[in-house]
Short mmCIF file of C-alpha atoms in Angstrom, two decimals:
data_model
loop_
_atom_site.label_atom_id
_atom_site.label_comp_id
_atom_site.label_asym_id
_atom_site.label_seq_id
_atom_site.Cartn_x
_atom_site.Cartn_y
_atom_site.Cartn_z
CA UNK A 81 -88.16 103.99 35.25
CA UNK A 82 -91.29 103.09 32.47
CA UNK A 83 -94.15 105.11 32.70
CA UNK A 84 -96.00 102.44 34.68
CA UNK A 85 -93.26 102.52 37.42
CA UNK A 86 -93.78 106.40 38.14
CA UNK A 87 -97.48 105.59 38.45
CA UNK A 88 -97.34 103.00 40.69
CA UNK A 89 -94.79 104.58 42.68
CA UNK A 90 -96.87 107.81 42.48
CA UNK A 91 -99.88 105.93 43.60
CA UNK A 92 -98.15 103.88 46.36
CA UNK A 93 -96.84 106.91 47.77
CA UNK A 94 -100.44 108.66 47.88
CA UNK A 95 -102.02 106.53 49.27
CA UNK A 96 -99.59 105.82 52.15
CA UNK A 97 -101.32 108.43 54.06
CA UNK A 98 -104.73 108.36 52.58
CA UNK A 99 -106.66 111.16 55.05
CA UNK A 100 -104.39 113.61 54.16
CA UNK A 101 -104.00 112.89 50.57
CA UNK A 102 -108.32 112.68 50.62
CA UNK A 103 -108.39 116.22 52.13
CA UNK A 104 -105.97 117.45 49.43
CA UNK A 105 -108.04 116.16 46.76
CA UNK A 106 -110.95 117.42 48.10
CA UNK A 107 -109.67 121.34 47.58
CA UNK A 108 -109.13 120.52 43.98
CA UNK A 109 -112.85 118.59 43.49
CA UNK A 110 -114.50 121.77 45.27
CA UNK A 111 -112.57 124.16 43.12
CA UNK A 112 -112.77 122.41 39.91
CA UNK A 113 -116.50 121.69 40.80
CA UNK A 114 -117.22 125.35 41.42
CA UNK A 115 -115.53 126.29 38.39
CA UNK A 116 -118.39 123.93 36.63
CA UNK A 117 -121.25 125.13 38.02
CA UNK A 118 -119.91 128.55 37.99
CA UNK A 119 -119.97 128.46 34.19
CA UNK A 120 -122.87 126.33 34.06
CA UNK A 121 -124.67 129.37 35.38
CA UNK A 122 -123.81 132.03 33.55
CA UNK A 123 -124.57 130.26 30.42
CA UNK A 124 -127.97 129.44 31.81
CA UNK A 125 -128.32 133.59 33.01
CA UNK A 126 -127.08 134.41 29.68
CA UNK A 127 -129.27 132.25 27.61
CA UNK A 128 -132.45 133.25 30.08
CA UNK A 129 -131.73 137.02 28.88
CA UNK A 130 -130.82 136.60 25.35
CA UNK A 131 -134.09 134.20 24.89
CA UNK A 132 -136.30 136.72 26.78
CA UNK A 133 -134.94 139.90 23.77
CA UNK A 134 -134.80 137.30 21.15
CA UNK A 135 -138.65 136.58 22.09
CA UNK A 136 -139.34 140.27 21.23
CA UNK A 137 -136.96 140.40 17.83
CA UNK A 138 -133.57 141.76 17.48
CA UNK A 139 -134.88 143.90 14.77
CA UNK A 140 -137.86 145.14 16.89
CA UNK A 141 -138.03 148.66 17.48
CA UNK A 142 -140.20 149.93 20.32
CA UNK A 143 -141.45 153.69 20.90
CA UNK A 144 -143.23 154.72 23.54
CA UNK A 145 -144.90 158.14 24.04
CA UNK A 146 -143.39 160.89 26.01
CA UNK A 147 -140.40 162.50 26.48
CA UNK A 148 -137.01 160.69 27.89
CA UNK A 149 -135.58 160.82 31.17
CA UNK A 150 -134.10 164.28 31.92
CA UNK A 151 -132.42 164.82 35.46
CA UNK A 152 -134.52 161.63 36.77
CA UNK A 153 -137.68 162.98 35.84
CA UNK A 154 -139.55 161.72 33.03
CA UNK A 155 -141.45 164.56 31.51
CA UNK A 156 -144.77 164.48 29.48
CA UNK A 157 -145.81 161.13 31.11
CA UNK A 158 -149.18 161.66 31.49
CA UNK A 159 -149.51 163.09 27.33
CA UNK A 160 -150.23 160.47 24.55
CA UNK A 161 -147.88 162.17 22.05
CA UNK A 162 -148.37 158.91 19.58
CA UNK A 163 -151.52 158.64 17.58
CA UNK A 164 -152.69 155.41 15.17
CA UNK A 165 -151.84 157.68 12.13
CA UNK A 166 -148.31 157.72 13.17
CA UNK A 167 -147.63 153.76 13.41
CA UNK A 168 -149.43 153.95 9.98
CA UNK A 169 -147.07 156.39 8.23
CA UNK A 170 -144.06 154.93 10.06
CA UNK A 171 -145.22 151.57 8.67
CA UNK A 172 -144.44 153.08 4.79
CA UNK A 173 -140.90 153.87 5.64
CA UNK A 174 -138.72 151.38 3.53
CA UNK A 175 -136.81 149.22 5.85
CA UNK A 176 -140.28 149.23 8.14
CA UNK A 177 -141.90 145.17 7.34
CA UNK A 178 -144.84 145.63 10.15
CA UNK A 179 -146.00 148.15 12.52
CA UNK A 180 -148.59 148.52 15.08
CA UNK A 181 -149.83 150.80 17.41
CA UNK A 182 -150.09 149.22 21.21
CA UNK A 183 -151.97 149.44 24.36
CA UNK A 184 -151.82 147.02 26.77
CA UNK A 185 -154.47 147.42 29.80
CA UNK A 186 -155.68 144.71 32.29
CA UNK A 187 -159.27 143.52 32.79
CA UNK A 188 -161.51 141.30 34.52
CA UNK A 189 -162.86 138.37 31.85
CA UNK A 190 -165.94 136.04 33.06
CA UNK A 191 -167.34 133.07 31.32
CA UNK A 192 -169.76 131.37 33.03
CA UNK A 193 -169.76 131.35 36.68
CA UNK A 194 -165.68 131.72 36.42
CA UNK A 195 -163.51 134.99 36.03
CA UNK A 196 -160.22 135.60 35.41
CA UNK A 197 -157.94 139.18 35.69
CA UNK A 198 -155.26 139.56 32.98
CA UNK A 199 -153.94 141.65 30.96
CA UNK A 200 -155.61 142.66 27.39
CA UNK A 201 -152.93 143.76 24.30
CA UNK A 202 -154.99 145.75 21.73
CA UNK A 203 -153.11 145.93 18.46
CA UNK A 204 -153.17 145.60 14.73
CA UNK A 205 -152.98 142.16 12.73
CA UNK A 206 -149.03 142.63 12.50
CA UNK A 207 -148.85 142.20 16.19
CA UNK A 208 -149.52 138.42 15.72
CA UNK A 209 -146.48 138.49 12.98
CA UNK A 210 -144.37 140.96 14.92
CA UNK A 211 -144.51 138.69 18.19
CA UNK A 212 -143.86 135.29 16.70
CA UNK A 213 -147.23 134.17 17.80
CA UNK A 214 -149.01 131.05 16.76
CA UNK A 215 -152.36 129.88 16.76
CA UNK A 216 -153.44 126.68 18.00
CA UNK A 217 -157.07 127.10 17.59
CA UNK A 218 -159.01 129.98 15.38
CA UNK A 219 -156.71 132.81 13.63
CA UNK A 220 -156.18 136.11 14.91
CA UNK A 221 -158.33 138.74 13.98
CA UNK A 222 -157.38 140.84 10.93
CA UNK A 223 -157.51 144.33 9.37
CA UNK A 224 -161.68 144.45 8.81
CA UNK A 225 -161.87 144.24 12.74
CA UNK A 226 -159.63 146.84 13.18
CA UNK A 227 -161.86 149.33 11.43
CA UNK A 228 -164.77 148.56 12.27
CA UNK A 229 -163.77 147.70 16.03
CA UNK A 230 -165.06 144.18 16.35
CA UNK A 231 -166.19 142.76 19.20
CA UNK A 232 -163.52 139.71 19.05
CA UNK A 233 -160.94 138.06 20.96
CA UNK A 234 -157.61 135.67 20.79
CA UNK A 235 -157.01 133.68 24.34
CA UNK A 236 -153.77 132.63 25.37
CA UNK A 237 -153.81 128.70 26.56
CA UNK A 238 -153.55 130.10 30.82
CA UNK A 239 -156.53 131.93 29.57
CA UNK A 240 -158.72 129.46 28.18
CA UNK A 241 -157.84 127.20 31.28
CA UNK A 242 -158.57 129.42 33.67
CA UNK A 243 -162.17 130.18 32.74
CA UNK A 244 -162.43 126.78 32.57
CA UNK A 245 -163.64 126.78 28.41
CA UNK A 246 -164.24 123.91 26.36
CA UNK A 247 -161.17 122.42 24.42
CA UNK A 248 -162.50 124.23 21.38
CA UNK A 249 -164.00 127.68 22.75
CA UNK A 250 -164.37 129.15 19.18
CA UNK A 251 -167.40 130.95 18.93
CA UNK A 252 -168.40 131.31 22.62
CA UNK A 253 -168.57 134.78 24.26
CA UNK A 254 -166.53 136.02 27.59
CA UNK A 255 -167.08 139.28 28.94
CA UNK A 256 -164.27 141.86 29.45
CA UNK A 257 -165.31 144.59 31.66
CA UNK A 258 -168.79 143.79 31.38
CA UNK A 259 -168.09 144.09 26.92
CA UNK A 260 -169.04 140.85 25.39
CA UNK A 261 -166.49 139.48 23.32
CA UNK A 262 -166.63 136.36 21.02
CA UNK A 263 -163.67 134.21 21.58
CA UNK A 264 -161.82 133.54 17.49
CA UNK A 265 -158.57 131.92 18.77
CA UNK A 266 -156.79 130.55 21.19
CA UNK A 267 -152.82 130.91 20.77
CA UNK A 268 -150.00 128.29 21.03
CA UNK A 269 -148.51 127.92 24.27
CA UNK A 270 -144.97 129.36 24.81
CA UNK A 271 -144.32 129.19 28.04
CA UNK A 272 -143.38 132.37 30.25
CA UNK A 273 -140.46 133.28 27.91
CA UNK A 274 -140.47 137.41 27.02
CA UNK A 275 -141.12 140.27 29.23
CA UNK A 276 -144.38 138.69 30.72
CA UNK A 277 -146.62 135.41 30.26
CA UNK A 278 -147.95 135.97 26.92
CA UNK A 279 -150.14 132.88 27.25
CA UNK A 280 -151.89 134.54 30.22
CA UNK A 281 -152.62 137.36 27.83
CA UNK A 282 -155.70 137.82 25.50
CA UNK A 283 -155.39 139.99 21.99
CA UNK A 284 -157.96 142.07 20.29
CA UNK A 285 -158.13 144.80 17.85
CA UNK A 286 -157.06 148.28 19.20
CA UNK A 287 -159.97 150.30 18.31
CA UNK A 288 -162.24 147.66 20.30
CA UNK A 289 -159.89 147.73 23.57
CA UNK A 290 -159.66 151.77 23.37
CA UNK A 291 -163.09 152.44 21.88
CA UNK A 292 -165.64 149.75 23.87
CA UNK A 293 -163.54 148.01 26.48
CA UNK A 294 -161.75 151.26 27.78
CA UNK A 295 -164.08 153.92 26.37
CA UNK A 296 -160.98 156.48 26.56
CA UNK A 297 -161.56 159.72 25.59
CA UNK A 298 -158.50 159.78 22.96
CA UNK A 299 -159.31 156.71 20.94
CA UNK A 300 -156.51 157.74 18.10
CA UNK A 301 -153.57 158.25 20.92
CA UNK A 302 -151.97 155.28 21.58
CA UNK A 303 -149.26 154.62 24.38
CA UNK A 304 -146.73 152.62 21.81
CA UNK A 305 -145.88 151.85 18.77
CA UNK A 306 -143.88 148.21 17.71
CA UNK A 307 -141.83 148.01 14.43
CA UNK A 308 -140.47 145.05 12.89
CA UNK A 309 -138.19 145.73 9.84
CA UNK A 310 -136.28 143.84 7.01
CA UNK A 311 -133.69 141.00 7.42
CA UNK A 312 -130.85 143.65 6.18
CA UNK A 313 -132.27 146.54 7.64
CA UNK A 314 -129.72 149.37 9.37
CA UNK A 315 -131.50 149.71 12.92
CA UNK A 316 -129.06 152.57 13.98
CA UNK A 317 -130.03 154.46 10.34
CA UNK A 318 -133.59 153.52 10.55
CA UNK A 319 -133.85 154.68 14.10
CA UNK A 320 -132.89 158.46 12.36
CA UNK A 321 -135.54 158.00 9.79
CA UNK A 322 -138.03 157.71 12.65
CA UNK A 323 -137.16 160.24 14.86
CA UNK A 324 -137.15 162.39 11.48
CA UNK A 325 -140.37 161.72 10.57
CA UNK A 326 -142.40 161.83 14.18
CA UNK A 327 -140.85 165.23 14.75
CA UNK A 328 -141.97 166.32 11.32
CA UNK A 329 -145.51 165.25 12.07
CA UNK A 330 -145.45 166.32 15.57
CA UNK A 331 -144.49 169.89 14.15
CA UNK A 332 -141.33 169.90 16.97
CA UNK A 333 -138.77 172.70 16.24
CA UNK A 334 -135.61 172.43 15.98
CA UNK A 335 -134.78 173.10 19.38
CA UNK A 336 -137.70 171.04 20.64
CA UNK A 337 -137.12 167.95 22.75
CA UNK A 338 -138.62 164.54 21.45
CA UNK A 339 -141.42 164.20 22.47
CA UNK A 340 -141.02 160.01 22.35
CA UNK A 341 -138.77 157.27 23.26
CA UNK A 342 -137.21 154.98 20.73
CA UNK A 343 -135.68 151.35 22.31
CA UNK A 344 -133.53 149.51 19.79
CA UNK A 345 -133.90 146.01 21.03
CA UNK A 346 -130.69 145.01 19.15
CA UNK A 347 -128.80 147.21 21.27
CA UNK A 348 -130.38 146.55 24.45
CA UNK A 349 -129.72 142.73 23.67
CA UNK A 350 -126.05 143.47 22.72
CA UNK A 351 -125.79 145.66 25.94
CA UNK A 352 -126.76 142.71 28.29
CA UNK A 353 -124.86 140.43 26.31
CA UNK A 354 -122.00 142.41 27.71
CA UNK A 355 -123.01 142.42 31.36
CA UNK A 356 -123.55 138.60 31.29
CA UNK A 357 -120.52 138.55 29.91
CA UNK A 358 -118.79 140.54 32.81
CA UNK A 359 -121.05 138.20 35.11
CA UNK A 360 -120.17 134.90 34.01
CA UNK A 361 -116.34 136.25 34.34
CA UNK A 362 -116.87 137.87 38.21
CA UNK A 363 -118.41 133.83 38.53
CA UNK A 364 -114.99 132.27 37.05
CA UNK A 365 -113.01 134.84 39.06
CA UNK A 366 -114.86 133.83 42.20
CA UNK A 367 -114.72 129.92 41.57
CA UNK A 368 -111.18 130.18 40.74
CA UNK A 369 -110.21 131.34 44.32
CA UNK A 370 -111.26 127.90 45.45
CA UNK A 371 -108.50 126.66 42.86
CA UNK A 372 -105.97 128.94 44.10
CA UNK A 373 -106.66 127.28 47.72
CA UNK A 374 -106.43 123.56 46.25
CA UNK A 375 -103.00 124.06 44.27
CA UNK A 376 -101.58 125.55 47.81
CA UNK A 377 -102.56 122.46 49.18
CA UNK A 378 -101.26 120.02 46.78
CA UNK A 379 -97.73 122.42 47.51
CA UNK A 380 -97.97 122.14 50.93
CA UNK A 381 -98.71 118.43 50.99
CA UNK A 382 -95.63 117.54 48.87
CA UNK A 383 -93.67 120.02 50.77
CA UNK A 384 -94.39 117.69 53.89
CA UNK A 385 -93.84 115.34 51.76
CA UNK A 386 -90.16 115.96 50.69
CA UNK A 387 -89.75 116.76 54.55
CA UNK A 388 -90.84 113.03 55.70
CA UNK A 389 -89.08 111.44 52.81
CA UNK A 390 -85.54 113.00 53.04
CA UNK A 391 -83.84 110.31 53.94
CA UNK A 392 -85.58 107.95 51.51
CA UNK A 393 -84.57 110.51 48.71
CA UNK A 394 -81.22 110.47 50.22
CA UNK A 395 -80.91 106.53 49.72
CA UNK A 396 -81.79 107.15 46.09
CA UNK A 397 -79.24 109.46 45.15
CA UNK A 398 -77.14 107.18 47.22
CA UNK A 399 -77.40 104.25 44.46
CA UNK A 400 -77.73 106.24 41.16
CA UNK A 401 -80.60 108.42 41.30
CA UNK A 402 -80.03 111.62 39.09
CA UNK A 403 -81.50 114.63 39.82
CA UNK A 404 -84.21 114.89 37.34
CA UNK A 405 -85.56 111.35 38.01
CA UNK A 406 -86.58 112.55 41.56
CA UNK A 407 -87.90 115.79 40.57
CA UNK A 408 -90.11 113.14 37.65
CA UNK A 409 -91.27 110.84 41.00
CA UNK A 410 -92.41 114.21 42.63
CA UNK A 411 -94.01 115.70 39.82
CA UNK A 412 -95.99 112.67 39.22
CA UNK A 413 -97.27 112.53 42.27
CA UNK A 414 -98.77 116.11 41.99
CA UNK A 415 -100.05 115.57 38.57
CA UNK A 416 -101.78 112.63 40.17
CA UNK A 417 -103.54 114.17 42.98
CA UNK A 418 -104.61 117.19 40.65
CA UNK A 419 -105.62 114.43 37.79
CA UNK A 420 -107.88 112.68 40.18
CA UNK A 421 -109.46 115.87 41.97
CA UNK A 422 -110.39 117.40 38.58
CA UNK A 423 -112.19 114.16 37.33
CA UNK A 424 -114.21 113.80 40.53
CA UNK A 425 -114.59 117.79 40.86
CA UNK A 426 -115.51 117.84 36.88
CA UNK A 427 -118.51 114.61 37.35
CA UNK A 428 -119.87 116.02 40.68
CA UNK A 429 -119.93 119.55 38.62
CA UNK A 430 -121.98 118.30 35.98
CA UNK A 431 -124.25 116.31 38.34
CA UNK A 432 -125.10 119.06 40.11
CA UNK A 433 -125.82 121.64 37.11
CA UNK A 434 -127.62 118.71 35.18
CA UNK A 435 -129.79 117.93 38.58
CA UNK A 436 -129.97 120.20 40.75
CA UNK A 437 -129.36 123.36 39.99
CA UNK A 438 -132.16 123.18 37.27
CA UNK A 439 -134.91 122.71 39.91
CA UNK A 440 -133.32 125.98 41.97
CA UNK A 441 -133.40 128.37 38.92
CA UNK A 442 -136.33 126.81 37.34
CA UNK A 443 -134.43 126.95 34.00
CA UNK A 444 -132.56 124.83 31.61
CA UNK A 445 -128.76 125.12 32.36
CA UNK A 446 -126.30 123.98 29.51
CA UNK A 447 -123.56 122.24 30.23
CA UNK A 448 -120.10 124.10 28.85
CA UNK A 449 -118.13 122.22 27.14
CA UNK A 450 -114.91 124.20 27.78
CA UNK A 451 -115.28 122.69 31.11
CA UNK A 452 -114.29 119.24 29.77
CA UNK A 453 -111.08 121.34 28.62
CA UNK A 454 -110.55 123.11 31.44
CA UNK A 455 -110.40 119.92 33.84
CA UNK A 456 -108.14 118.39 32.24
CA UNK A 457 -106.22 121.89 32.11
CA UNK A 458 -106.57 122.31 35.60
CA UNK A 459 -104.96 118.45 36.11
CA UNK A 460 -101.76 119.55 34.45
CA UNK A 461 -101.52 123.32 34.95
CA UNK A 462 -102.45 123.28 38.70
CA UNK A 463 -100.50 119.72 39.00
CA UNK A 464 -97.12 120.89 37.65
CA UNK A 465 -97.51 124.60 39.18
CA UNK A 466 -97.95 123.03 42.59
CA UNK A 467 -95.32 120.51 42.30
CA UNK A 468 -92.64 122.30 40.67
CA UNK A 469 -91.37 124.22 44.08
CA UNK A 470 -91.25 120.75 46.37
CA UNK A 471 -89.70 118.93 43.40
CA UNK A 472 -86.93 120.88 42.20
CA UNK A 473 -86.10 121.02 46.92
CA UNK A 474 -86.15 117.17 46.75
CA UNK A 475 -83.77 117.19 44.04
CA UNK A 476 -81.38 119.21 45.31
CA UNK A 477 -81.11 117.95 49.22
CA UNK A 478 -77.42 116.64 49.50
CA UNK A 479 -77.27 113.11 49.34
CA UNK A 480 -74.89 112.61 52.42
CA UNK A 481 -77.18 115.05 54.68
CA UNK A 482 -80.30 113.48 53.65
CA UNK A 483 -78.70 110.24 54.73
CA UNK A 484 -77.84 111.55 58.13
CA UNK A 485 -81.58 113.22 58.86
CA UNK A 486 -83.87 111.53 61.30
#
């Protein structure tokens, strides 16, 4: 038999008893279809997480003030162990590009007859170069406001909108917390990628937040310090060099706790590219179960199958029929089914992770292309695995007693 005889004989026999052979397709579209849109979504998680750290800079080092966790209980919480000096020294440390000291507090703005609560970043210049953020309108404010704590402000876009401002606000004055602040930028947008919204987010210099906005008590003290450092820097060696240096200038003894937190964002990012990792494999392991379910019933259709036709494969031995040309007819026939469930499983797949499940997670969701490979894996793997048992039985029912079965 040609190639185009097993087919059509494959085909012919399928479709000879179409509801059943519909409801045996249909475990293989589901579990191929799963499969899909299992993968589909942890990509999408996966890409959501790393774009959220990569937002911040894999070669961002964060410290905060205060001790680290110990039994639960976070010690020294309510001390500002970091002052300004220190993000200045730590800024001369080779592998160190920018640093900043940071305090982030939230405040009620008003222009006009409109207000708006957000929250208000106080920083140094390098923030702007540290963060990756661009101006659409303005510039940032720079080192001369720092100093002499100027009374200016950068908006992000949700900002501007919300207080209603002109499409060029430059120059006009908002009030934060009653302060009156004159508006020198307005930032790109960016969307709500990062930790928060940083275009519902306004920026000014750190000695204006802490000295005129906040009027704290401890202007110098600073909750946090950011770090960005070289292209070929050694984050695990530089990491040493600062915890080196703030104990030095924090006169801690040797058998003194730290009294700060270090957070290497490269290894936070490489730790949660390990648990999406383990994620998008508990999705595969789940989605595969509805595989498992199809192949059994491809086997147990073709098992009914050999059953019904016994006689028929009886009447082919009869005239010449060898062996491994029935165990070929019933092969086929399982390769078939599986072929055609994996197409339709694979389409409805990517319709539904290209359409719909976009709109549901509110986020872009790639489309894997081992997914394309593993359909048409899954139409000879599965095929062949579930056919093998009822073909190899078909081939070796004796001719005579297939003959004589009703």
């Amino acid at each position: 038999m040609t190639f185009n005889d097993i087919l059509k004989e494959s085909w012919l026999s399928i479709s000879g008893n179409k509801i059943r052979s519909f409801l045996t397709i249909l475990g293989i579209i589901i579990g191929v279809m799963a499969v899909v849109v299992m993968m589909s979504v942890g990509d999408a998680v996966q890409k959501q997480v790393t774009g959220q750290f990569s937002a911040l800079g894999t070669n961002t080092i964060m410290i905060r003030a205060g001790a680290a966790q110990a039994g639960g209980v976070r010690t020294m919480s309510g001390i500002q162990t970091l002052k300004i000096a220190d993000a200045e020294a730590l800024g001369q440390l080779p592998d160190v590009d920018y640093a900043t000291p940071v305090r982030t507090s939230s405040g009620t703005l008003v222009f006009g007859n409109k207000n708006w609560t957000t929250s208000a970043v106080g920083s140094y210049p390098a923030y702007q170069t540290i963060q990756n953020i661009e101006m659409a309108r303005g510039a940032f404010f720079d080192a001369a406001a720092v100093r002499n704590a100027g009374t200016y402000v950068v908006l992000g876009p949700t900002v501007a909108k919300e207080l209603e401002m002109d499409d060029d606000p430059i120059g006009q004055v908002i009030r934060m917390n009653g302060v009156p602040l004159v508006v020198i930028g307005v930032t790109k947008e960016k969307g709500g990628a990062g930790m928060a919204n940083t275009d519902d987010m306004v920026y000014l210099p750190i000695t204006t937040l802490q000295k005129r906005v906040m009027g704290s008590r401890f202007p110098d003290s600073v909750p946090q310090i950011v770090l960005r450092l070289g292209a070929n820097a050694d984050n695990a060696l530089v990491t040493d060099q600062i915890t080196a240096l703030l104990r030095e200038r924090h006169n801690l003894k040797d058998d003194a706790r730290d009294d700060f937190q270090i957070t290497d964002m490269k290894q936070i990012m490489d730790t949660m590219n390990t648990v999406t990792g383990f994620l998008k494999m508990l999705l595969m392991a789940i989605a595969s179960v509805s595989l498992l379910v199809g192949s059994i019933g491809i086997m147990n259709m073709m098992l009914v199958s050999v059953a019904e036709r016994t006689r028929e494969i009886g009447i082919r031995k009869a005239i010449g029929a060898k062996e491994k040309h029935i165990i070929i007819q019933f092969l086929s026939e399982s390769v078939l089914i599986s072929f055609m469930g994996s197409v339709l499983g694979f389409l409805l797949g990517v319709v539904l992770s290209q359409t719909v499940l976009p709109g549901v997670m509110n986020m872009t969701v790639p489309l894997n292309i081992w997914s394309v490979f593993l359909s048409i894996g899954v139409a000879g793997v599965v095929g062949i695995a579930s056919g093998v048992f009822p073909a190899l039985k078909a081939a070796k029912l004796n001719p005579i007693d297939s003959l004589r079965y009703e």
